[in-house]
Amino acid sequence: MKSYRLLSCLVFFSCMYSLNVVAQKTQSESPKYITVTYHYWDFSSQDLDMNAWKMGEQEYFDKVTDKNEFIRSSTYYLHRFSDDSSEILLVQSFNSWSDIEKSTIRNSELELDAWPDEAERNDFLKNMSKFYKLYHSDEIYATLPQIKPLTEFATPEKELLLYVRKSHFSKDGNGPDAEFESLQKIYLDKIFKKNEYIKGYYANIHAWGSDKTEFIEAFYVRSYSDLDLMFLKNEELISQAWTNESDRLKMNARYSNYFTGIHGDYIYVAVPEFSK
């Protein structure tokens, strides 16, 4: 039986935008690609036991994910506020496109090592998959260099919320060109890096998936109250960065030109027990 985590065959890559994120990066730098697998709880199942799910995922993490040298990071995120309460996201990062492909092969090798008996291995993977609906989807995003690295991490005693803002590039805009990256850096340096409530910030663009207009921003905060304070602090820092209202409006107009003006907001909570 093939691993239920195995990504769809990746035989073609066409990035919508030409960015220098396609250059190889070292481990000390930010990851190059992010994969997001959307699983969905099977609420009709009588076996939807969170403790049993965690035990199975912990075993798989210890025997496979944590030993896979091609997976740079891996975290599950549970729904808190989104349009589908059955969502459960597996987010993994990679240093290169080839590492994504290599990781699926390595997963299969590690599964064979962990459960050499085929029947036992098939039973384990079948038990893992019973928590989810058959349908799932995979998205791959290319990372942008404008980040605020996450330095605080979730623990079983302390949650870490992931606030995701999903915007859409306008067909009339220029896309994430050099000017867009410069505007991103201005906001990062003047706003996000100075906002103490933002524990980490990452920006990603579509590389492979259902919507090439997506621009995904991920903000890590410690609590719901900190999320509210984050928005207030952003407004305060914007006023400090552009004290003249005319300059503030011009900056906003330049940045807004890249987007349709429609965005979605999502909040997830990290599962720290089996995170890499």
PDB file of C-alpha atoms in Angstrom:
ATOM      1  CA  MET A   1       0.000   0.000   0.000  1.00  0.00           C
ATOM      2  CA  LYS A   2       1.308   3.434  -0.872  1.00  0.00           C
ATOM      3  CA  SER A   3       1.696   5.986   1.872  1.00  0.00           C
ATOM      4  CA  TYR A   4      -1.418   8.158   2.169  1.00  0.00           C
ATOM      5  CA  ARG A   5       0.931  11.132   2.462  1.00  0.00           C
ATOM      6  CA  LEU A   6       2.417  10.560  -0.971  1.00  0.00           C
ATOM      7  CA  LEU A   7       2.027  13.707  -3.058  1.00  0.00           C
ATOM      8  CA  SER A   8       0.595  13.525  -6.536  1.00  0.00           C
ATOM      9  CA  CYS A   9       3.210  12.848  -9.198  1.00  0.00           C
ATOM     10  CA  LEU A  10       5.134  16.062  -9.763  1.00  0.00           C
ATOM     11  CA  VAL A  11       6.329  15.903 -13.369  1.00  0.00           C
ATOM     12  CA  PHE A  12       6.014  19.541 -14.379  1.00  0.00           C
ATOM     13  CA  PHE A  13       6.739  22.838 -12.711  1.00  0.00           C
ATOM     14  CA  SER A  14       5.598  26.198 -13.974  1.00  0.00           C
ATOM     15  CA  CYS A  15       5.916  29.080 -11.557  1.00  0.00           C
ATOM     16  CA  MET A  16       3.669  31.973 -12.377  1.00  0.00           C
ATOM     17  CA  TYR A  17       6.305  34.517 -11.483  1.00  0.00           C
ATOM     18  CA  SER A  18      10.035  34.757 -12.098  1.00  0.00           C
ATOM     19  CA  LEU A  19      11.585  35.457  -8.723  1.00  0.00           C
ATOM     20  CA  ASN A  20      15.026  34.822  -7.408  1.00  0.00           C
ATOM     21  CA  VAL A  21      13.478  32.407  -4.899  1.00  0.00           C
ATOM     22  CA  VAL A  22      14.324  29.688  -7.435  1.00  0.00           C
ATOM     23  CA  ALA A  23      17.956  29.909  -6.367  1.00  0.00           C
ATOM     24  CA  GLN A  24      19.223  27.198  -4.054  1.00  0.00           C
ATOM     25  CA  LYS A  25      19.280  28.131  -0.372  1.00  0.00           C
ATOM     26  CA  THR A  26      21.318  26.782   2.481  1.00  0.00           C
ATOM     27  CA  GLN A  27      19.822  25.332   5.649  1.00  0.00           C
ATOM     28  CA  SER A  28      20.566  28.582   7.478  1.00  0.00           C
ATOM     29  CA  GLU A  29      18.257  30.459   5.124  1.00  0.00           C
ATOM     30  CA  SER A  30      14.501  30.321   4.836  1.00  0.00           C
ATOM     31  CA  PRO A  31      12.980  27.302   3.072  1.00  0.00           C
ATOM     32  CA  LYS A  32      12.316  27.577  -0.634  1.00  0.00           C
ATOM     33  CA  TYR A  33       8.988  25.782  -0.893  1.00  0.00           C
ATOM     34  CA  ILE A  34       6.016  25.126   1.375  1.00  0.00           C
ATOM     35  CA  THR A  35       3.593  22.265   0.791  1.00  0.00           C
ATOM     36  CA  VAL A  36       0.131  22.332   2.317  1.00  0.00           C
ATOM     37  CA  THR A  37      -1.941  19.158   2.334  1.00  0.00           C
ATOM     38  CA  TYR A  38      -5.586  19.736   3.219  1.00  0.00           C
ATOM     39  CA  HIS A  39      -7.051  16.702   4.960  1.00  0.00           C
ATOM     40  CA  TYR A  40     -10.629  16.593   6.234  1.00  0.00           C
ATOM     41  CA  TRP A  41     -11.891  14.797   9.327  1.00  0.00           C
ATOM     42  CA  ASP A  42     -14.375  12.040   8.614  1.00  0.00           C
ATOM     43  CA  PHE A  43     -17.019  13.071  11.136  1.00  0.00           C
ATOM     44  CA  SER A  44     -19.219  10.173  10.066  1.00  0.00           C
ATOM     45  CA  SER A  45     -16.641   7.703  11.349  1.00  0.00           C
ATOM     46  CA  GLN A  46     -17.176   6.078  14.727  1.00  0.00           C
ATOM     47  CA  ASP A  47     -13.395   5.956  15.148  1.00  0.00           C
ATOM     48  CA  LEU A  48     -12.744   9.706  15.335  1.00  0.00           C
ATOM     49  CA  ASP A  49     -10.796   9.521  18.579  1.00  0.00           C
ATOM     50  CA  MET A  50      -8.321  12.407  18.915  1.00  0.00           C
ATOM     51  CA  ASN A  51      -6.133  10.499  21.343  1.00  0.00           C
ATOM     52  CA  ALA A  52      -5.923   7.562  18.945  1.00  0.00           C
ATOM     53  CA  TRP A  53      -5.173   9.956  16.072  1.00  0.00           C
ATOM     54  CA  LYS A  54      -2.385  11.597  18.045  1.00  0.00           C
ATOM     55  CA  MET A  55      -0.878   8.254  19.016  1.00  0.00           C
ATOM     56  CA  GLY A  56      -0.788   7.098  15.406  1.00  0.00           C
ATOM     57  CA  GLU A  57       0.596  10.382  14.116  1.00  0.00           C
ATOM     58  CA  GLN A  58       3.221  10.428  16.857  1.00  0.00           C
ATOM     59  CA  GLU A  59       4.408   6.967  15.850  1.00  0.00           C
ATOM     60  CA  TYR A  60       4.543   7.911  12.183  1.00  0.00           C
ATOM     61  CA  PHE A  61       6.383  11.125  13.024  1.00  0.00           C
ATOM     62  CA  ASP A  62       8.980   9.333  15.162  1.00  0.00           C
ATOM     63  CA  LYS A  63       9.604   6.554  12.639  1.00  0.00           C
ATOM     64  CA  VAL A  64       9.252   8.410   9.338  1.00  0.00           C
ATOM     65  CA  THR A  65       8.790  12.205   9.225  1.00  0.00           C
ATOM     66  CA  ASP A  66      11.424  13.097  11.810  1.00  0.00           C
ATOM     67  CA  LYS A  67      13.958  10.833  10.088  1.00  0.00           C
ATOM     68  CA  ASN A  68      13.283  12.151   6.596  1.00  0.00           C
ATOM     69  CA  GLU A  69      16.240  14.404   5.883  1.00  0.00           C
ATOM     70  CA  PHE A  70      14.482  16.032   2.920  1.00  0.00           C
ATOM     71  CA  ILE A  71      11.641  17.431   5.056  1.00  0.00           C
ATOM     72  CA  ARG A  72      12.929  20.606   6.658  1.00  0.00           C
ATOM     73  CA  SER A  73       9.910  21.213   8.895  1.00  0.00           C
ATOM     74  CA  SER A  74       6.514  19.600   9.420  1.00  0.00           C
ATOM     75  CA  THR A  75       3.519  20.716  11.487  1.00  0.00           C
ATOM     76  CA  TYR A  76      -0.162  19.883  11.681  1.00  0.00           C
ATOM     77  CA  TYR A  77      -2.647  22.731  12.113  1.00  0.00           C
ATOM     78  CA  LEU A  78      -6.199  22.331  13.357  1.00  0.00           C
ATOM     79  CA  HIS A  79      -9.160  24.516  12.363  1.00  0.00           C
ATOM     80  CA  ARG A  80     -10.123  27.363  14.656  1.00  0.00           C
ATOM     81  CA  PHE A  81     -11.719  29.906  12.310  1.00  0.00           C
ATOM     82  CA  SER A  82     -12.143  29.049   8.627  1.00  0.00           C
ATOM     83  CA  ASP A  83     -14.968  28.130   6.274  1.00  0.00           C
ATOM     84  CA  ASP A  84     -14.613  24.382   6.945  1.00  0.00           C
ATOM     85  CA  SER A  85     -14.444  23.009  10.481  1.00  0.00           C
ATOM     86  CA  SER A  86     -13.310  19.603   9.191  1.00  0.00           C
ATOM     87  CA  GLU A  87      -9.996  20.997   7.897  1.00  0.00           C
ATOM     88  CA  ILE A  88      -6.697  19.704   9.176  1.00  0.00           C
ATOM     89  CA  LEU A  89      -3.575  21.036   7.484  1.00  0.00           C
ATOM     90  CA  LEU A  90      -0.215  19.325   7.147  1.00  0.00           C
ATOM     91  CA  VAL A  91       2.348  22.033   6.369  1.00  0.00           C
ATOM     92  CA  GLN A  92       5.880  21.036   5.409  1.00  0.00           C
ATOM     93  CA  SER A  93       8.845  23.037   4.143  1.00  0.00           C
ATOM     94  CA  PHE A  94      11.657  22.093   1.782  1.00  0.00           C
ATOM     95  CA  ASN A  95      14.961  23.544   0.646  1.00  0.00           C
ATOM     96  CA  SER A  96      14.372  22.725  -3.031  1.00  0.00           C
ATOM     97  CA  TRP A  97      11.783  21.431  -5.485  1.00  0.00           C
ATOM     98  CA  SER A  98      13.731  18.193  -5.884  1.00  0.00           C
ATOM     99  CA  ASP A  99      13.591  17.668  -2.110  1.00  0.00           C
ATOM    100  CA  ILE A 100       9.798  17.531  -2.342  1.00  0.00           C
ATOM    101  CA  GLU A 101      10.054  14.661  -4.803  1.00  0.00           C
ATOM    102  CA  LYS A 102      12.852  12.959  -2.864  1.00  0.00           C
ATOM    103  CA  SER A 103      10.889  13.166   0.397  1.00  0.00           C
ATOM    104  CA  THR A 104       8.050  11.023  -0.954  1.00  0.00           C
ATOM    105  CA  ILE A 105      10.509   8.310  -1.972  1.00  0.00           C
ATOM    106  CA  ARG A 106      12.265   8.576   1.390  1.00  0.00           C
ATOM    107  CA  ASN A 107       8.935   8.290   3.224  1.00  0.00           C
ATOM    108  CA  SER A 108       8.276   4.962   1.505  1.00  0.00           C
ATOM    109  CA  GLU A 109      11.767   3.710   2.385  1.00  0.00           C
ATOM    110  CA  LEU A 110      11.351   4.688   6.041  1.00  0.00           C
ATOM    111  CA  GLU A 111       7.922   3.060   6.167  1.00  0.00           C
ATOM    112  CA  LEU A 112       9.503  -0.201   4.984  1.00  0.00           C
ATOM    113  CA  ASP A 113      12.161   0.096   7.688  1.00  0.00           C
ATOM    114  CA  ALA A 114       9.607   0.903  10.395  1.00  0.00           C
ATOM    115  CA  TRP A 115       7.116  -1.815   9.450  1.00  0.00           C
ATOM    116  CA  PRO A 116       8.990  -4.481   7.451  1.00  0.00           C
ATOM    117  CA  ASP A 117       6.005  -6.816   7.578  1.00  0.00           C
ATOM    118  CA  GLU A 118       3.739  -5.789   4.671  1.00  0.00           C
ATOM    119  CA  ALA A 119       0.492  -6.741   6.371  1.00  0.00           C
ATOM    120  CA  GLU A 120       1.440  -4.838   9.531  1.00  0.00           C
ATOM    121  CA  ARG A 121       2.483  -1.823   7.492  1.00  0.00           C
ATOM    122  CA  ASN A 122      -0.738  -1.840   5.479  1.00  0.00           C
ATOM    123  CA  ASP A 123      -2.820  -2.147   8.645  1.00  0.00           C
ATOM    124  CA  PHE A 124      -1.036   0.769  10.277  1.00  0.00           C
ATOM    125  CA  LEU A 125      -1.440   3.073   7.269  1.00  0.00           C
ATOM    126  CA  LYS A 126      -5.061   2.001   6.873  1.00  0.00           C
ATOM    127  CA  ASN A 127      -5.736   2.849  10.514  1.00  0.00           C
ATOM    128  CA  MET A 128      -4.094   6.220  10.000  1.00  0.00           C
ATOM    129  CA  SER A 129      -6.198   7.060   6.978  1.00  0.00           C
ATOM    130  CA  LYS A 130      -9.517   6.122   8.638  1.00  0.00           C
ATOM    131  CA  PHE A 131      -9.623   9.455  10.451  1.00  0.00           C
ATOM    132  CA  TYR A 132      -9.888  11.359   7.179  1.00  0.00           C
ATOM    133  CA  LYS A 133     -12.247  11.595   4.280  1.00  0.00           C
ATOM    134  CA  LEU A 134     -10.919  10.089   1.071  1.00  0.00           C
ATOM    135  CA  TYR A 135     -10.700  13.530  -0.556  1.00  0.00           C
ATOM    136  CA  HIS A 136      -7.666  15.710   0.073  1.00  0.00           C
ATOM    137  CA  SER A 137      -5.846  18.448  -1.826  1.00  0.00           C
ATOM    138  CA  ASP A 138      -2.220  19.527  -2.183  1.00  0.00           C
ATOM    139  CA  GLU A 139      -0.887  23.042  -2.683  1.00  0.00           C
ATOM    140  CA  ILE A 140       2.727  24.094  -3.156  1.00  0.00           C
ATOM    141  CA  TYR A 141       3.909  27.637  -2.526  1.00  0.00           C
ATOM    142  CA  ALA A 142       7.205  29.382  -3.274  1.00  0.00           C
ATOM    143  CA  THR A 143       8.506  31.434  -0.383  1.00  0.00           C
ATOM    144  CA  LEU A 144       9.378  35.110  -0.580  1.00  0.00           C
ATOM    145  CA  PRO A 145      12.547  36.339   1.149  1.00  0.00           C
ATOM    146  CA  GLN A 146      10.744  39.001   3.197  1.00  0.00           C
ATOM    147  CA  ILE A 147      10.198  37.140   6.475  1.00  0.00           C
ATOM    148  CA  LYS A 148      10.300  37.593  10.227  1.00  0.00           C
ATOM    149  CA  PRO A 149      11.682  34.245  11.431  1.00  0.00           C
ATOM    150  CA  LEU A 150       9.669  32.439  14.073  1.00  0.00           C
ATOM    151  CA  THR A 151      11.705  32.180  17.275  1.00  0.00           C
ATOM    152  CA  GLU A 152       8.989  31.041  19.686  1.00  0.00           C
ATOM    153  CA  PHE A 153       7.362  27.666  19.226  1.00  0.00           C
ATOM    154  CA  ALA A 154       4.232  25.945  20.417  1.00  0.00           C
ATOM    155  CA  THR A 155       4.356  23.498  23.317  1.00  0.00           C
ATOM    156  CA  PRO A 156       1.634  21.216  24.704  1.00  0.00           C
ATOM    157  CA  GLU A 157       1.226  23.765  27.516  1.00  0.00           C
ATOM    158  CA  LYS A 158       1.174  26.841  25.307  1.00  0.00           C
ATOM    159  CA  GLU A 159      -0.647  27.280  22.011  1.00  0.00           C
ATOM    160  CA  LEU A 160       0.643  29.031  18.939  1.00  0.00           C
ATOM    161  CA  LEU A 161      -1.965  30.483  16.615  1.00  0.00           C
ATOM    162  CA  LEU A 162      -1.430  30.745  12.895  1.00  0.00           C
ATOM    163  CA  TYR A 163      -3.335  33.608  11.283  1.00  0.00           C
ATOM    164  CA  VAL A 164      -3.427  33.265   7.490  1.00  0.00           C
ATOM    165  CA  ARG A 165      -4.382  36.095   5.165  1.00  0.00           C
ATOM    166  CA  LYS A 166      -5.059  34.891   1.623  1.00  0.00           C
ATOM    167  CA  SER A 167      -5.072  37.696  -0.955  1.00  0.00           C
ATOM    168  CA  HIS A 168      -5.293  37.538  -4.735  1.00  0.00           C
ATOM    169  CA  PHE A 169      -3.099  39.256  -7.277  1.00  0.00           C
ATOM    170  CA  SER A 170      -5.004  41.381  -9.748  1.00  0.00           C
ATOM    171  CA  LYS A 171      -4.776  40.567 -13.435  1.00  0.00           C
ATOM    172  CA  ASP A 172      -4.341  44.308 -13.987  1.00  0.00           C
ATOM    173  CA  GLY A 173      -1.441  44.492 -11.549  1.00  0.00           C
ATOM    174  CA  ASN A 174       2.198  43.700 -12.224  1.00  0.00           C
ATOM    175  CA  GLY A 175       2.432  40.586 -10.093  1.00  0.00           C
ATOM    176  CA  PRO A 176       5.168  40.179  -7.473  1.00  0.00           C
ATOM    177  CA  ASP A 177       7.904  41.976  -9.395  1.00  0.00           C
ATOM    178  CA  ALA A 178      10.927  43.844  -8.022  1.00  0.00           C
ATOM    179  CA  GLU A 179       8.808  46.799  -6.928  1.00  0.00           C
ATOM    180  CA  PHE A 180       6.406  44.521  -5.086  1.00  0.00           C
ATOM    181  CA  GLU A 181       9.283  42.884  -3.234  1.00  0.00           C
ATOM    182  CA  SER A 182      10.627  46.315  -2.286  1.00  0.00           C
ATOM    183  CA  LEU A 183       7.205  47.321  -0.933  1.00  0.00           C
ATOM    184  CA  GLN A 184       7.011  44.055   0.995  1.00  0.00           C
ATOM    185  CA  LYS A 185      10.386  44.777   2.556  1.00  0.00           C
ATOM    186  CA  ILE A 186       9.294  48.276   3.565  1.00  0.00           C
ATOM    187  CA  TYR A 187       6.225  46.918   5.357  1.00  0.00           C
ATOM    188  CA  LEU A 188       8.300  44.145   6.908  1.00  0.00           C
ATOM    189  CA  ASP A 189      10.991  46.500   8.248  1.00  0.00           C
ATOM    190  CA  LYS A 190       8.723  49.345   9.342  1.00  0.00           C
ATOM    191  CA  ILE A 191       5.713  47.360  10.573  1.00  0.00           C
ATOM    192  CA  PHE A 192       5.934  43.609  11.072  1.00  0.00           C
ATOM    193  CA  LYS A 193       9.450  43.415  12.527  1.00  0.00           C
ATOM    194  CA  LYS A 194       8.614  46.184  15.002  1.00  0.00           C
ATOM    195  CA  ASN A 195       5.324  44.609  16.074  1.00  0.00           C
ATOM    196  CA  GLU A 196       6.069  42.603  19.213  1.00  0.00           C
ATOM    197  CA  TYR A 197       2.841  40.640  18.891  1.00  0.00           C
ATOM    198  CA  ILE A 198       3.965  39.110  15.583  1.00  0.00           C
ATOM    199  CA  LYS A 199       6.178  36.190  16.580  1.00  0.00           C
ATOM    200  CA  GLY A 200       6.779  35.141  12.996  1.00  0.00           C
ATOM    201  CA  TYR A 201       5.815  36.279   9.508  1.00  0.00           C
ATOM    202  CA  TYR A 202       6.118  34.433   6.194  1.00  0.00           C
ATOM    203  CA  ALA A 203       4.892  35.303   2.703  1.00  0.00           C
ATOM    204  CA  ASN A 204       4.307  32.771  -0.063  1.00  0.00           C
ATOM    205  CA  ILE A 205       3.096  32.770  -3.652  1.00  0.00           C
ATOM    206  CA  HIS A 206       1.494  30.051  -5.745  1.00  0.00           C
ATOM    207  CA  ALA A 207       3.813  27.499  -7.343  1.00  0.00           C
ATOM    208  CA  TRP A 208       1.548  24.479  -7.881  1.00  0.00           C
ATOM    209  CA  GLY A 209      -2.153  24.177  -7.126  1.00  0.00           C
ATOM    210  CA  SER A 210      -5.641  25.365  -7.871  1.00  0.00           C
ATOM    211  CA  ASP A 211      -5.256  29.172  -7.850  1.00  0.00           C
ATOM    212  CA  LYS A 212      -2.226  30.914  -9.344  1.00  0.00           C
ATOM    213  CA  THR A 213      -3.343  34.321  -8.046  1.00  0.00           C
ATOM    214  CA  GLU A 214      -2.888  33.374  -4.391  1.00  0.00           C
ATOM    215  CA  PHE A 215      -0.672  35.407  -2.108  1.00  0.00           C
ATOM    216  CA  ILE A 216      -0.457  33.785   1.324  1.00  0.00           C
ATOM    217  CA  GLU A 217       0.739  35.635   4.419  1.00  0.00           C
ATOM    218  CA  ALA A 218       1.239  33.691   7.646  1.00  0.00           C
ATOM    219  CA  PHE A 219       1.359  35.513  10.992  1.00  0.00           C
ATOM    220  CA  TYR A 220       2.214  33.630  14.190  1.00  0.00           C
ATOM    221  CA  VAL A 221       0.792  34.997  17.447  1.00  0.00           C
ATOM    222  CA  ARG A 222       0.473  33.642  20.958  1.00  0.00           C
ATOM    223  CA  SER A 223      -3.236  34.194  21.611  1.00  0.00           C
ATOM    224  CA  TYR A 224      -6.496  35.643  20.303  1.00  0.00           C
ATOM    225  CA  SER A 225      -5.978  38.756  22.393  1.00  0.00           C
ATOM    226  CA  ASP A 226      -2.515  39.165  20.856  1.00  0.00           C
ATOM    227  CA  LEU A 227      -4.086  38.869  17.409  1.00  0.00           C
ATOM    228  CA  ASP A 228      -6.355  41.824  18.191  1.00  0.00           C
ATOM    229  CA  LEU A 229      -3.396  43.741  19.589  1.00  0.00           C
ATOM    230  CA  MET A 230      -1.384  42.904  16.487  1.00  0.00           C
ATOM    231  CA  PHE A 231      -3.873  44.731  14.253  1.00  0.00           C
ATOM    232  CA  LEU A 232      -3.938  47.760  16.546  1.00  0.00           C
ATOM    233  CA  LYS A 233      -0.138  47.853  16.715  1.00  0.00           C
ATOM    234  CA  ASN A 234       0.092  47.614  12.927  1.00  0.00           C
ATOM    235  CA  GLU A 235      -2.088  50.703  12.574  1.00  0.00           C
ATOM    236  CA  GLU A 236       0.020  52.542  15.141  1.00  0.00           C
ATOM    237  CA  LEU A 237       3.269  51.629  13.362  1.00  0.00           C
ATOM    238  CA  ILE A 238       1.861  52.636   9.978  1.00  0.00           C
ATOM    239  CA  SER A 239       1.019  56.076  11.371  1.00  0.00           C
ATOM    240  CA  GLN A 240       4.524  56.357  12.785  1.00  0.00           C
ATOM    241  CA  ALA A 241       6.176  55.233   9.542  1.00  0.00           C
ATOM    242  CA  TRP A 242       4.216  57.662   7.366  1.00  0.00           C
ATOM    243  CA  THR A 243       3.303  60.628   9.535  1.00  0.00           C
ATOM    244  CA  ASN A 244       2.017  62.544   6.530  1.00  0.00           C
ATOM    245  CA  GLU A 245      -1.406  61.243   5.527  1.00  0.00           C
ATOM    246  CA  SER A 246      -0.723  61.944   1.857  1.00  0.00           C
ATOM    247  CA  ASP A 247       2.413  59.765   1.928  1.00  0.00           C
ATOM    248  CA  ARG A 248       0.476  57.053   3.745  1.00  0.00           C
ATOM    249  CA  LEU A 249      -2.267  57.050   1.110  1.00  0.00           C
ATOM    250  CA  LYS A 250       0.261  56.955  -1.730  1.00  0.00           C
ATOM    251  CA  MET A 251       2.051  53.970  -0.190  1.00  0.00           C
ATOM    252  CA  ASN A 252      -1.230  52.156   0.298  1.00  0.00           C
ATOM    253  CA  ALA A 253      -2.272  52.863  -3.297  1.00  0.00           C
ATOM    254  CA  ARG A 254       1.020  51.524  -4.687  1.00  0.00           C
ATOM    255  CA  TYR A 255       0.710  48.303  -2.710  1.00  0.00           C
ATOM    256  CA  SER A 256      -3.035  47.856  -3.269  1.00  0.00           C
ATOM    257  CA  ASN A 257      -2.537  48.069  -7.030  1.00  0.00           C
ATOM    258  CA  TYR A 258      -1.193  44.529  -6.972  1.00  0.00           C
ATOM    259  CA  PHE A 259      -4.369  42.997  -5.533  1.00  0.00           C
ATOM    260  CA  THR A 260      -8.048  42.555  -6.283  1.00  0.00           C
ATOM    261  CA  GLY A 261      -8.956  43.945  -2.845  1.00  0.00           C
ATOM    262  CA  ILE A 262     -10.639  40.686  -1.815  1.00  0.00           C
ATOM    263  CA  HIS A 263      -8.956  38.533   0.803  1.00  0.00           C
ATOM    264  CA  GLY A 264      -9.817  35.725   3.212  1.00  0.00           C
ATOM    265  CA  ASP A 265      -8.852  35.286   6.870  1.00  0.00           C
ATOM    266  CA  TYR A 266      -8.161  31.947   8.555  1.00  0.00           C
ATOM    267  CA  ILE A 267      -6.968  30.934  12.009  1.00  0.00           C
ATOM    268  CA  TYR A 268      -5.412  27.590  12.890  1.00  0.00           C
ATOM    269  CA  VAL A 269      -3.701  26.187  15.958  1.00  0.00           C
ATOM    270  CA  ALA A 270      -0.469  24.214  15.769  1.00  0.00           C
ATOM    271  CA  VAL A 271      -0.172  20.654  17.080  1.00  0.00           C
ATOM    272  CA  PRO A 272       3.236  20.715  18.795  1.00  0.00           C
ATOM    273  CA  GLU A 273       3.526  17.065  19.834  1.00  0.00           C
ATOM    274  CA  PHE A 274       4.670  15.871  16.431  1.00  0.00           C
ATOM    275  CA  SER A 275       6.197  18.932  14.853  1.00  0.00           C
ATOM    276  CA  LYS A 276       9.613  19.122  13.256  1.00  0.00           C
TER     277      LYS A 276
END
